[in-house]
mmCIF file of C-alpha atoms in Angstrom:
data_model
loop_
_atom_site.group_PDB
_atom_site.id
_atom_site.type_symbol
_atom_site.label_atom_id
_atom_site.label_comp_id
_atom_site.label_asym_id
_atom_site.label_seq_id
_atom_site.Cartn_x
_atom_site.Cartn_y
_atom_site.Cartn_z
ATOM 1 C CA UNK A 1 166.733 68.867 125.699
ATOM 2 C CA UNK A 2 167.700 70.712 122.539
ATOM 3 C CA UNK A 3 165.365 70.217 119.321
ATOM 4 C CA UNK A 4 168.046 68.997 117.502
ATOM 5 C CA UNK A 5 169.368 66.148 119.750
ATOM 6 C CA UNK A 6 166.111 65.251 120.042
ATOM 7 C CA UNK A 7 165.349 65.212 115.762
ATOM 8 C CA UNK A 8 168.591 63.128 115.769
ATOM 9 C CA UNK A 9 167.618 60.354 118.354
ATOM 10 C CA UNK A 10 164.144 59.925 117.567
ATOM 11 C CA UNK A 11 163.825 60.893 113.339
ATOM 12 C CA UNK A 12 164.736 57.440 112.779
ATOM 13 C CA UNK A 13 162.678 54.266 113.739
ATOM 14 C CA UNK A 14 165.317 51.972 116.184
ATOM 15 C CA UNK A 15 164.433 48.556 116.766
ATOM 16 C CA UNK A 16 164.206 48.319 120.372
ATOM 17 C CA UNK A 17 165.998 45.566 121.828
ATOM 18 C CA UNK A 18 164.386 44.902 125.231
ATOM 19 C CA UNK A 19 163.813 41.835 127.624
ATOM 20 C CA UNK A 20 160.287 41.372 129.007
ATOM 21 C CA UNK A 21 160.936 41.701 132.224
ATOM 22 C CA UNK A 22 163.464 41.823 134.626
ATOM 23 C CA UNK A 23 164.747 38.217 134.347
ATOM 24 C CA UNK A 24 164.668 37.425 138.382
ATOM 25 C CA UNK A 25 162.237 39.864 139.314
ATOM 26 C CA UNK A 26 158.724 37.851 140.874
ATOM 27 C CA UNK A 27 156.128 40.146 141.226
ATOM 28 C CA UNK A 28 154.396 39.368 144.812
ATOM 29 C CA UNK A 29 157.755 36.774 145.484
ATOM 30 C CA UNK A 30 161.090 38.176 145.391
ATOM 31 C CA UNK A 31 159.429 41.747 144.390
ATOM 32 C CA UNK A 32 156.369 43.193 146.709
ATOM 33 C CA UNK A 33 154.550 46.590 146.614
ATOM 34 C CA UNK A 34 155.105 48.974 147.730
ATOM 35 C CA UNK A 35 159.134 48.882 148.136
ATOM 36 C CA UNK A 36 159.437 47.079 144.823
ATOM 37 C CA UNK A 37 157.672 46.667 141.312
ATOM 38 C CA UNK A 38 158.792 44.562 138.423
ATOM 39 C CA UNK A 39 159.491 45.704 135.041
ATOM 40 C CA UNK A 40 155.832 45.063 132.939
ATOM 41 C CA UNK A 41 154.336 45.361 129.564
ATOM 42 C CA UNK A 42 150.631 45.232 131.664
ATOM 43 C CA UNK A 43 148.512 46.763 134.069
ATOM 44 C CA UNK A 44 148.944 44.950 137.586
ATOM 45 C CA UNK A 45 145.053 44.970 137.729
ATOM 46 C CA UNK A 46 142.513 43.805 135.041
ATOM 47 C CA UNK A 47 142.321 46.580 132.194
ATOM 48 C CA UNK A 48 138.354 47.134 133.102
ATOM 49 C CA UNK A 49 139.600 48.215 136.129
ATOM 50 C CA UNK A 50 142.733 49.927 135.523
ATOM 51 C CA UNK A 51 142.635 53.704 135.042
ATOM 52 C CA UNK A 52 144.060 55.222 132.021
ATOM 53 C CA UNK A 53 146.758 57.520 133.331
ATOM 54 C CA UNK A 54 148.050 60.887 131.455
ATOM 55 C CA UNK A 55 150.728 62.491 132.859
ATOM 56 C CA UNK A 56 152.467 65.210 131.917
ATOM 57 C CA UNK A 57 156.423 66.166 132.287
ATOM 58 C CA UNK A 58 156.956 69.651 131.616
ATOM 59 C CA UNK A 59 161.356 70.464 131.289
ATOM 60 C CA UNK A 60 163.118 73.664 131.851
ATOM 61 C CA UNK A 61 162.789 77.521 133.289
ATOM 62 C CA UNK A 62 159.374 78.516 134.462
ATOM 63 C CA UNK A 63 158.445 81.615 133.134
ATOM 64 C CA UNK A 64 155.974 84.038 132.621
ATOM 65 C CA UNK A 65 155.521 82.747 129.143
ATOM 66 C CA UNK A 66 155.217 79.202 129.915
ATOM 67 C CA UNK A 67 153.074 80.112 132.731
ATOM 68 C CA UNK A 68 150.646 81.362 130.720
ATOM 69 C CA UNK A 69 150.060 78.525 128.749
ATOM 70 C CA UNK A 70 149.917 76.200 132.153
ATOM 71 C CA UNK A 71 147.432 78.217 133.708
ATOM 72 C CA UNK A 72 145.102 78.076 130.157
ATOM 73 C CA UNK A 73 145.818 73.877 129.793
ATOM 74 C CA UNK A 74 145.787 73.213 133.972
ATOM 75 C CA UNK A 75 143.061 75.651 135.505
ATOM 76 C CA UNK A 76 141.446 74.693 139.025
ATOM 77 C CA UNK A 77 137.741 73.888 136.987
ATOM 78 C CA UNK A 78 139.221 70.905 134.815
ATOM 79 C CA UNK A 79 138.872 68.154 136.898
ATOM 80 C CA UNK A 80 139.326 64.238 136.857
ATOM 81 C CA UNK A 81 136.322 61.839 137.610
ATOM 82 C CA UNK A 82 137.078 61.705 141.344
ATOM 83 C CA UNK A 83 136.319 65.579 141.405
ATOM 84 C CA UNK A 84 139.943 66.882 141.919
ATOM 85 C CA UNK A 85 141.633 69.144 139.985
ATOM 86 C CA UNK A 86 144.085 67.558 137.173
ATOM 87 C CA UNK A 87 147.308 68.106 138.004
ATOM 88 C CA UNK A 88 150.833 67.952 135.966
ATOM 89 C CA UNK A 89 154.991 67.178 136.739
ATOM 90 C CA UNK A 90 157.722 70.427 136.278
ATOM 91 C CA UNK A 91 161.014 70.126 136.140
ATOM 92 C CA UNK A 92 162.751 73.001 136.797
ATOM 93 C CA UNK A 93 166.162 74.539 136.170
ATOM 94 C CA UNK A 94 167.680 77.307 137.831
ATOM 95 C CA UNK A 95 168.740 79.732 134.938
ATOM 96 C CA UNK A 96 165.771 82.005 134.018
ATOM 97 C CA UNK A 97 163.374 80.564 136.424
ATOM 98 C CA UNK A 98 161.011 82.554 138.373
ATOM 99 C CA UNK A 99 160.871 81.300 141.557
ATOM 100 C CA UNK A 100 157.888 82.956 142.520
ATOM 101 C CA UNK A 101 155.951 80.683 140.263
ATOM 102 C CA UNK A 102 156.934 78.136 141.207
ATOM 103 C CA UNK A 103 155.468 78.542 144.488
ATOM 104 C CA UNK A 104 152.282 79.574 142.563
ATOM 105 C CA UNK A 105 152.138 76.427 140.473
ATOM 106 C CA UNK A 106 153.001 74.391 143.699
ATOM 107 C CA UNK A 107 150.250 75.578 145.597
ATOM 108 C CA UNK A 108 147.752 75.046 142.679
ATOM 109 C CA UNK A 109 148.966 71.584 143.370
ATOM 110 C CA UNK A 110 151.449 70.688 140.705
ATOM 111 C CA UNK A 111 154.190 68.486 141.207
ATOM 112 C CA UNK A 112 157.825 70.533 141.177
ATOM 113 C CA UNK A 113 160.863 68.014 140.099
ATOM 114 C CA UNK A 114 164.404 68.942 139.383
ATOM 115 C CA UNK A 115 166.541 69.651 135.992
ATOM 116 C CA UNK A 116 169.362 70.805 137.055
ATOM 117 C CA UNK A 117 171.133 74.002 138.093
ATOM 118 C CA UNK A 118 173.205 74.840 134.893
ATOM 119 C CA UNK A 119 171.285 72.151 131.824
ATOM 120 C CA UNK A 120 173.918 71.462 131.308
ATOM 121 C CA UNK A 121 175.657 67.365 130.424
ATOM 122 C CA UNK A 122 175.438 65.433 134.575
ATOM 123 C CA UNK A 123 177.142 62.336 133.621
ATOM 124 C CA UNK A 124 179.332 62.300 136.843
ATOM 125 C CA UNK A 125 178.149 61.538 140.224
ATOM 126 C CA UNK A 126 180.339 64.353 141.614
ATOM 127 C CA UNK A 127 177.994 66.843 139.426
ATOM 128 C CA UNK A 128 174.959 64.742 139.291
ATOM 129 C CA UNK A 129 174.812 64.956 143.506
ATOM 130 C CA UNK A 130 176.110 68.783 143.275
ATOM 131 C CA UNK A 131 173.429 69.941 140.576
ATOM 132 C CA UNK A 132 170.582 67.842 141.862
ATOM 133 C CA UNK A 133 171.438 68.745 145.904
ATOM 134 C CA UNK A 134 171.582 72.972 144.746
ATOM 135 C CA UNK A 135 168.397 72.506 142.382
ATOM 136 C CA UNK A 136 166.038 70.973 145.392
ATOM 137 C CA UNK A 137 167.723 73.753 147.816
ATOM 138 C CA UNK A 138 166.543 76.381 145.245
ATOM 139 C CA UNK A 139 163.190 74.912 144.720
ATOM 140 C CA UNK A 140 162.740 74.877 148.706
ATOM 141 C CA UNK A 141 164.452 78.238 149.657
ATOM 142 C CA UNK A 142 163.376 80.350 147.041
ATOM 143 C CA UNK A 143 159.949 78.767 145.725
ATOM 144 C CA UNK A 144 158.520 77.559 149.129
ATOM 145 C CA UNK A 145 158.258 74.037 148.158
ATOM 146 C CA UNK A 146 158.605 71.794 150.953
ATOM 147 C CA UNK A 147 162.055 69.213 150.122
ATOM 148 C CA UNK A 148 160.718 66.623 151.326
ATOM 149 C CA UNK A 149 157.960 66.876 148.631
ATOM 150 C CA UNK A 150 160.688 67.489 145.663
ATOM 151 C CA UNK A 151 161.254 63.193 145.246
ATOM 152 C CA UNK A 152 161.519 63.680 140.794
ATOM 153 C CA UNK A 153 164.266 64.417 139.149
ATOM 154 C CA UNK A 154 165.090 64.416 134.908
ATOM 155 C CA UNK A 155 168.689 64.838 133.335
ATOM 156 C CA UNK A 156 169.112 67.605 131.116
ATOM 157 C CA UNK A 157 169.713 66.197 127.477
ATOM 158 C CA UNK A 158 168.650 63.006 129.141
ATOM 159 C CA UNK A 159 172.188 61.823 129.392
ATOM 160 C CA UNK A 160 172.731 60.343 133.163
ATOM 161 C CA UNK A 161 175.432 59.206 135.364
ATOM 162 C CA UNK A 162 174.185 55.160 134.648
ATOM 163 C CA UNK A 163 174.859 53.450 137.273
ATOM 164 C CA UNK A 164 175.617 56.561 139.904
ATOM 165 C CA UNK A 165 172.342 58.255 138.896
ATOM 166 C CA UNK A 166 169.826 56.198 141.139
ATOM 167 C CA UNK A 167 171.837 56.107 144.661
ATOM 168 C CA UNK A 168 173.026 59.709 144.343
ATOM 169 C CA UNK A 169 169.367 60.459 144.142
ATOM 170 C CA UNK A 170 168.544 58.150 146.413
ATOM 171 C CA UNK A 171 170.799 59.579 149.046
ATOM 172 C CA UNK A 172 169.092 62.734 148.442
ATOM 173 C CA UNK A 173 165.942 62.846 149.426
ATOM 174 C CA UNK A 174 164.496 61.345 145.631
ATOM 175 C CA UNK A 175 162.335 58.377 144.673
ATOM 176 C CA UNK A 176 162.241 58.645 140.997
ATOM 177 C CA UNK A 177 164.114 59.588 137.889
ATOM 178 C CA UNK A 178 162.562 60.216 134.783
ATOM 179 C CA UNK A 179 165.703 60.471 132.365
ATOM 180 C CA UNK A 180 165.856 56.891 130.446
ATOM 181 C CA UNK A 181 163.942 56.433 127.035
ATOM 182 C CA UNK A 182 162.390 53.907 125.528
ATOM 183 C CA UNK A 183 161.585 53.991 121.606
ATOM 184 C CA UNK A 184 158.249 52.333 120.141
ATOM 185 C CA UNK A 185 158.660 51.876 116.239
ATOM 186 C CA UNK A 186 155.026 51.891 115.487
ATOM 187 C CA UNK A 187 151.610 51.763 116.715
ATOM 188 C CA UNK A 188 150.208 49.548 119.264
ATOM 189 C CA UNK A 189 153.434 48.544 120.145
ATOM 190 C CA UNK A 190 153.867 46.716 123.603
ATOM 191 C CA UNK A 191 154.878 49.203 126.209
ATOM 192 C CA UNK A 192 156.373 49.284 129.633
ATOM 193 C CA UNK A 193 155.398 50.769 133.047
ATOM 194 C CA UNK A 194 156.940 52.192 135.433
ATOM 195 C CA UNK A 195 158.856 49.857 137.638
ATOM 196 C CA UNK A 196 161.804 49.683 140.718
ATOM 197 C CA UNK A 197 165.198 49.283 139.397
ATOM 198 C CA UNK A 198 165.703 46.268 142.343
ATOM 199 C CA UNK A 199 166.511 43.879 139.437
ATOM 200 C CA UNK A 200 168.249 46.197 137.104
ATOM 201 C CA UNK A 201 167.220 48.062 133.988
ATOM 202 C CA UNK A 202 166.116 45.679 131.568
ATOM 203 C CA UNK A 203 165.980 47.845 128.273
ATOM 204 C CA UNK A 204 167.682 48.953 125.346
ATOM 205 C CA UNK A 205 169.862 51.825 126.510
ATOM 206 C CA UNK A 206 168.927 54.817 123.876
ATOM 207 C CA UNK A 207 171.447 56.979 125.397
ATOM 208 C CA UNK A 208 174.960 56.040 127.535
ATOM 209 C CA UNK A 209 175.115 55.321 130.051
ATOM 210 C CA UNK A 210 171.930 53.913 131.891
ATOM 211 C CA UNK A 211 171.803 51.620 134.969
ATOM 212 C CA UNK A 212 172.757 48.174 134.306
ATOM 213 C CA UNK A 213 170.799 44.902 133.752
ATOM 214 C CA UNK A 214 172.498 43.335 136.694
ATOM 215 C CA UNK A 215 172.940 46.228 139.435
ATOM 216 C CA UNK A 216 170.307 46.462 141.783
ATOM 217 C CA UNK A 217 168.929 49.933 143.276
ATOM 218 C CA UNK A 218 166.228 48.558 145.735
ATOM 219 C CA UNK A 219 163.149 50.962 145.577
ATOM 220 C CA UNK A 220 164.330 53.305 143.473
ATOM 221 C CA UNK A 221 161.605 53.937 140.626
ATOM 222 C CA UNK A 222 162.228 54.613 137.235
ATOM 223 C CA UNK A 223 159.637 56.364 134.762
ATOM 224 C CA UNK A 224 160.698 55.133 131.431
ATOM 225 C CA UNK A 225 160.062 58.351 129.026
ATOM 226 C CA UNK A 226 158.463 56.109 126.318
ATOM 227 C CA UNK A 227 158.015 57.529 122.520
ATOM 228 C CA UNK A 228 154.904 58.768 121.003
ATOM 229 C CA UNK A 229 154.660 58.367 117.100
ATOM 230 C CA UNK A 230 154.179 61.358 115.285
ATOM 231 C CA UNK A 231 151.169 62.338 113.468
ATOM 232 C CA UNK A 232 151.951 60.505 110.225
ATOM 233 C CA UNK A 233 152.567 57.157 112.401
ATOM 234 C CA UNK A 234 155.720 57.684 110.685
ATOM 235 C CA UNK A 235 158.353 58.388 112.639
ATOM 236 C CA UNK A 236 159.094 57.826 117.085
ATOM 237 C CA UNK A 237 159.443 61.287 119.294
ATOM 238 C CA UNK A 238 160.861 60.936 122.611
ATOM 239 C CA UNK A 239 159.167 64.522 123.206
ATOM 240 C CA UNK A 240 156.208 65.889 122.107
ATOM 241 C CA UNK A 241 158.237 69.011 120.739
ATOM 242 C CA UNK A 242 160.722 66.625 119.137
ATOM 243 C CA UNK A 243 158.833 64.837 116.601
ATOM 244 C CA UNK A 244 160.689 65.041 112.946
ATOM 245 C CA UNK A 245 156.797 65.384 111.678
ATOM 246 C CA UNK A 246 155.835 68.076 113.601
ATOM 247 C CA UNK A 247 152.096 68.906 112.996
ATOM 248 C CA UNK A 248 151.566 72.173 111.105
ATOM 249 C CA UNK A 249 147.687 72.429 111.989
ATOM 250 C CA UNK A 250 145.421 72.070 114.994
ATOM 251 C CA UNK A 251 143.924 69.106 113.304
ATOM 252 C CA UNK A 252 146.961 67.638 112.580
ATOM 253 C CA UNK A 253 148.189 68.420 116.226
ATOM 254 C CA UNK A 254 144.904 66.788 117.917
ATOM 255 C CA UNK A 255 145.302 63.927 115.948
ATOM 256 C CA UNK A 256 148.897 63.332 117.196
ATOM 257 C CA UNK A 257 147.364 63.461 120.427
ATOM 258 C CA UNK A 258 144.051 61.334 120.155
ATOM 259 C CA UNK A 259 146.333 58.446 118.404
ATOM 260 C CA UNK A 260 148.481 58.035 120.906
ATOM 261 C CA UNK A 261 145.957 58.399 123.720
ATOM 262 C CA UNK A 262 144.214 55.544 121.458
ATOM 263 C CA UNK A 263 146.964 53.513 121.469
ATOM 264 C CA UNK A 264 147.460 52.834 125.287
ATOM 265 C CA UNK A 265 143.741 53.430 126.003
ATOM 266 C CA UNK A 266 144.086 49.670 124.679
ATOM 267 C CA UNK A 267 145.931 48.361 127.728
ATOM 268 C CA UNK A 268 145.782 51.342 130.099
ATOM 269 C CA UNK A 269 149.196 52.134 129.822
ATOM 270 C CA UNK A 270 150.054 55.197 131.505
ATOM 271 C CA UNK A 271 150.595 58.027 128.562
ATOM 272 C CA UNK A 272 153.239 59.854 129.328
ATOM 273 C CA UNK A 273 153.797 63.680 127.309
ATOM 274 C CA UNK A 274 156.861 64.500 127.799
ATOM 275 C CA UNK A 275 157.960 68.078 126.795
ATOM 276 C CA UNK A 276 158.734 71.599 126.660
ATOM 277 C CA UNK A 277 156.254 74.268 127.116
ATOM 278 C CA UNK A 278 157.545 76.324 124.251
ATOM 279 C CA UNK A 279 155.749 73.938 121.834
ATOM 280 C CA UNK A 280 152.866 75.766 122.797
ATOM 281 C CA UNK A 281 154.344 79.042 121.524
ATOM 282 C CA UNK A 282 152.477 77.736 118.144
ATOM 283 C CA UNK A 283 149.155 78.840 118.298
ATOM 284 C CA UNK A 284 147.168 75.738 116.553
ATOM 285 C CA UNK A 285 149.789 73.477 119.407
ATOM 286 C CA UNK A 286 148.075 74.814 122.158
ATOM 287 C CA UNK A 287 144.447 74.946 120.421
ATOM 288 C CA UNK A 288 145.217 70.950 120.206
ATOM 289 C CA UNK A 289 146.128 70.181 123.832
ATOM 290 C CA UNK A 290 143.454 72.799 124.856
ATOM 291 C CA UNK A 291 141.199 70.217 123.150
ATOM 292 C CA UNK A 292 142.190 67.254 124.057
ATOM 293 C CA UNK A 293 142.373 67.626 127.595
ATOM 294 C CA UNK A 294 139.056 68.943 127.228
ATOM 295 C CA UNK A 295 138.152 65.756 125.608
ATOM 296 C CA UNK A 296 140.033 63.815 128.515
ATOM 297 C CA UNK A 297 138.278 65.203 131.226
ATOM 298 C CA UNK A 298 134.966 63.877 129.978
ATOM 299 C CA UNK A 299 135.863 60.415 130.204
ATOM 300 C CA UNK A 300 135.252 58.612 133.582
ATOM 301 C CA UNK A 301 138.320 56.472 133.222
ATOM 302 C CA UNK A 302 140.990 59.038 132.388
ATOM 303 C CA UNK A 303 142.841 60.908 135.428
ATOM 304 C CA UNK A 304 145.482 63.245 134.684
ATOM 305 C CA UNK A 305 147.847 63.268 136.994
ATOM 306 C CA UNK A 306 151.489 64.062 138.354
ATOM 307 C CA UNK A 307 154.350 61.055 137.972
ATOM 308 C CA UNK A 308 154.385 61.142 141.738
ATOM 309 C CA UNK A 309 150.710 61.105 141.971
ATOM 310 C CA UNK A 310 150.932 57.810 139.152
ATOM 311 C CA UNK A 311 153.834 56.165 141.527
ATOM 312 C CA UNK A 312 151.487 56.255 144.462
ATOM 313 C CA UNK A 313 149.255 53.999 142.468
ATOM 314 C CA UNK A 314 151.818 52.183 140.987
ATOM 315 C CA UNK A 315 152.414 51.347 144.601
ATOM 316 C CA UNK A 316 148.651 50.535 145.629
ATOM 317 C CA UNK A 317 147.266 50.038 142.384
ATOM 318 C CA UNK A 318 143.508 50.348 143.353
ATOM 319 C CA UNK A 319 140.603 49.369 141.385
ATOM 320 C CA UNK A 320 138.956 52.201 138.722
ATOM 321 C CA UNK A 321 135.676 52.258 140.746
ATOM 322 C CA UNK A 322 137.109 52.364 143.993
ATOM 323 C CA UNK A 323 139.807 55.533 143.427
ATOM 324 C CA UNK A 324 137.978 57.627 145.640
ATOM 325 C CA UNK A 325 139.271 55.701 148.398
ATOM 326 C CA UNK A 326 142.669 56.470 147.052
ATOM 327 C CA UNK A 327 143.852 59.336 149.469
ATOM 328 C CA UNK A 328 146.883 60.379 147.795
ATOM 329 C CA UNK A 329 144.947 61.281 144.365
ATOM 330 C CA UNK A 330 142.742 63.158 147.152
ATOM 331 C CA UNK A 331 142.059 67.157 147.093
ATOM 332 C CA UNK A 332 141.337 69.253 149.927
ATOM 333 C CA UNK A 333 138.604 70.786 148.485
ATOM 334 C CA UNK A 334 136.175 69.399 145.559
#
């Protein structure tokens, strides 16, 4: 997504309109793990034992300049409390991409999604199930990545096909889109989780189309990309790169970070940074995140790990102390 879409939908604060939950959705009645998940505000465990998820959703080419900053933020050494390696979500485009890093980062144990062959507008389902269909084929044939492991895809510009988007997907091997936003307008602000859009999408739609309230897409999961607020707690960014305050030091930029880990460390709400790599082309950026994952990794309740990885809790959500246990957050060697 372009800078400057992004400075235009998130520079000023929205008051999102938003139900509380899908209206007919009953969690554990109508709605059970793992094929379906109700739209929350909370944990679906205790917050003492919920772990604080960080995620990461990196959009775009890989390159040998992005690269570079991914293998300084995600090496093999940092680790999360159950002694695997963190591990982080790219969505990948076709144009500029180097597919042989893709099979590097993929083997290293990062998650490889799809955005798009051309980035360009997929607001059809005619291009939405060409672009996404070519993208995965790419992502198999030329960067070795199994298709049956490539289940994430994000719009380019975040603008989907609404109601199309989830069953074109669907039919195509995917389990999740991570495309529809969701704007907080200040701190410690009530935030959802991911959910299955069974019952419909129950939130403000930021940009048209999105699924509606009423349609149902059984076990289809949607990651709502949900806004930090910039380091002045002025203003919402849907992506990290797209805040209208856009920190000018490392101090400034850590702070950005540690405030809104702060603010869902509260509930345990999974923190989602959503972005482009090239933010890191600042210097004092990449000092920041060097930092705070740093800082991340020495807490025994923090994992970071890939939006599929945080689905496959979402669908077993297992106690903090007994993760271990959890075989899909698992690493073949520790």
């Amino acid at each position: 997504m372009g800078l400057t879409q992004l400075a235009l939908l998130t520079c000023v604060v929205i008051a999102t309109v938003t139900c509380s939950s899908q209206t007919n959705c009953h969690q554990g009645g109508n709605c059970r793990l793992p094929q379906c998940s109700c739209s929350s505000y909370s944990s679906p465990l205790p917050v003492k034992d919920t772990p604080q998820i960080i995620f990461y959703g990196f959009d775009d080419a890989l390159n040998v300049r992005m690269a570079r900053h991914f293998r300084k933020l995600f090496p093999s050494d940092r680790r999360n409390p159950n002694n695997c390696p963190i591990s982080m979500s790219l969505y990948i485009q076709h144009a500029y991409t180097d597919y042989s890093l893709v099979s590097e980062f993929y083997k290293k144990g990062m998650e490889i999604g799809v955005h798009s062959v051309t980035h360009t507008n997929i607001d059809t389902e005619a291009k939405l199930a060409d672009e996404a269909e070519r993208q995965k084929n790419n992502l198999a044939r030329l960067g070795s990545v199994p298709k049956d492991e490539i289940v994430g895809w994000r719009s380019p510009n975040l603008k989907t096909a609404g109601d199309k988007q989830p069953p074109t997907l669907k039919r195509l091997g995917y389990t999740y889109d991570i495309s529809l936003t969701y704007t907080v307008g200040k701190r410690h602000q009530k935030k959802p989780w991911p959910f299955t859009l069974d019952y419909g999408y129950p939130y403000s739609c930021q940009i048209q189309p999105c699924p509606g309230r009423t349609a149902s897409h059984k076990g289809f999961w949607e990651v709502p990309i949900v806004s930090l607020m910039d380091y002045k707690g002025a203003y919402p960014c849907a992506y990290v790169d797209g805040c209208y305050n856009s920190p000018t030091t490392e101090d400034d930029a850590f702070q950005f970070l540690w405030k809104n880990f702060e603010d869902n460390y509260q509930t345990r709400t999974p923190l989602g940074f959503n972005m482009h790599a090239a933010w890191f082309e600042r210097p004092h950026n990449l000092a920041a995140m060097d930092r705070f994952i740093k800082e991340m990794t020495k807490k025994d309740d923090v994992y970071i790990v890939s939006v599929q990885k945080m689905l496959e809790w979402m669908k077993n959500p297992i106690k903090l102390s007994d993760l271990h246990n959890l075989e899909s957050w698992g690493c073949k060697s520790a």
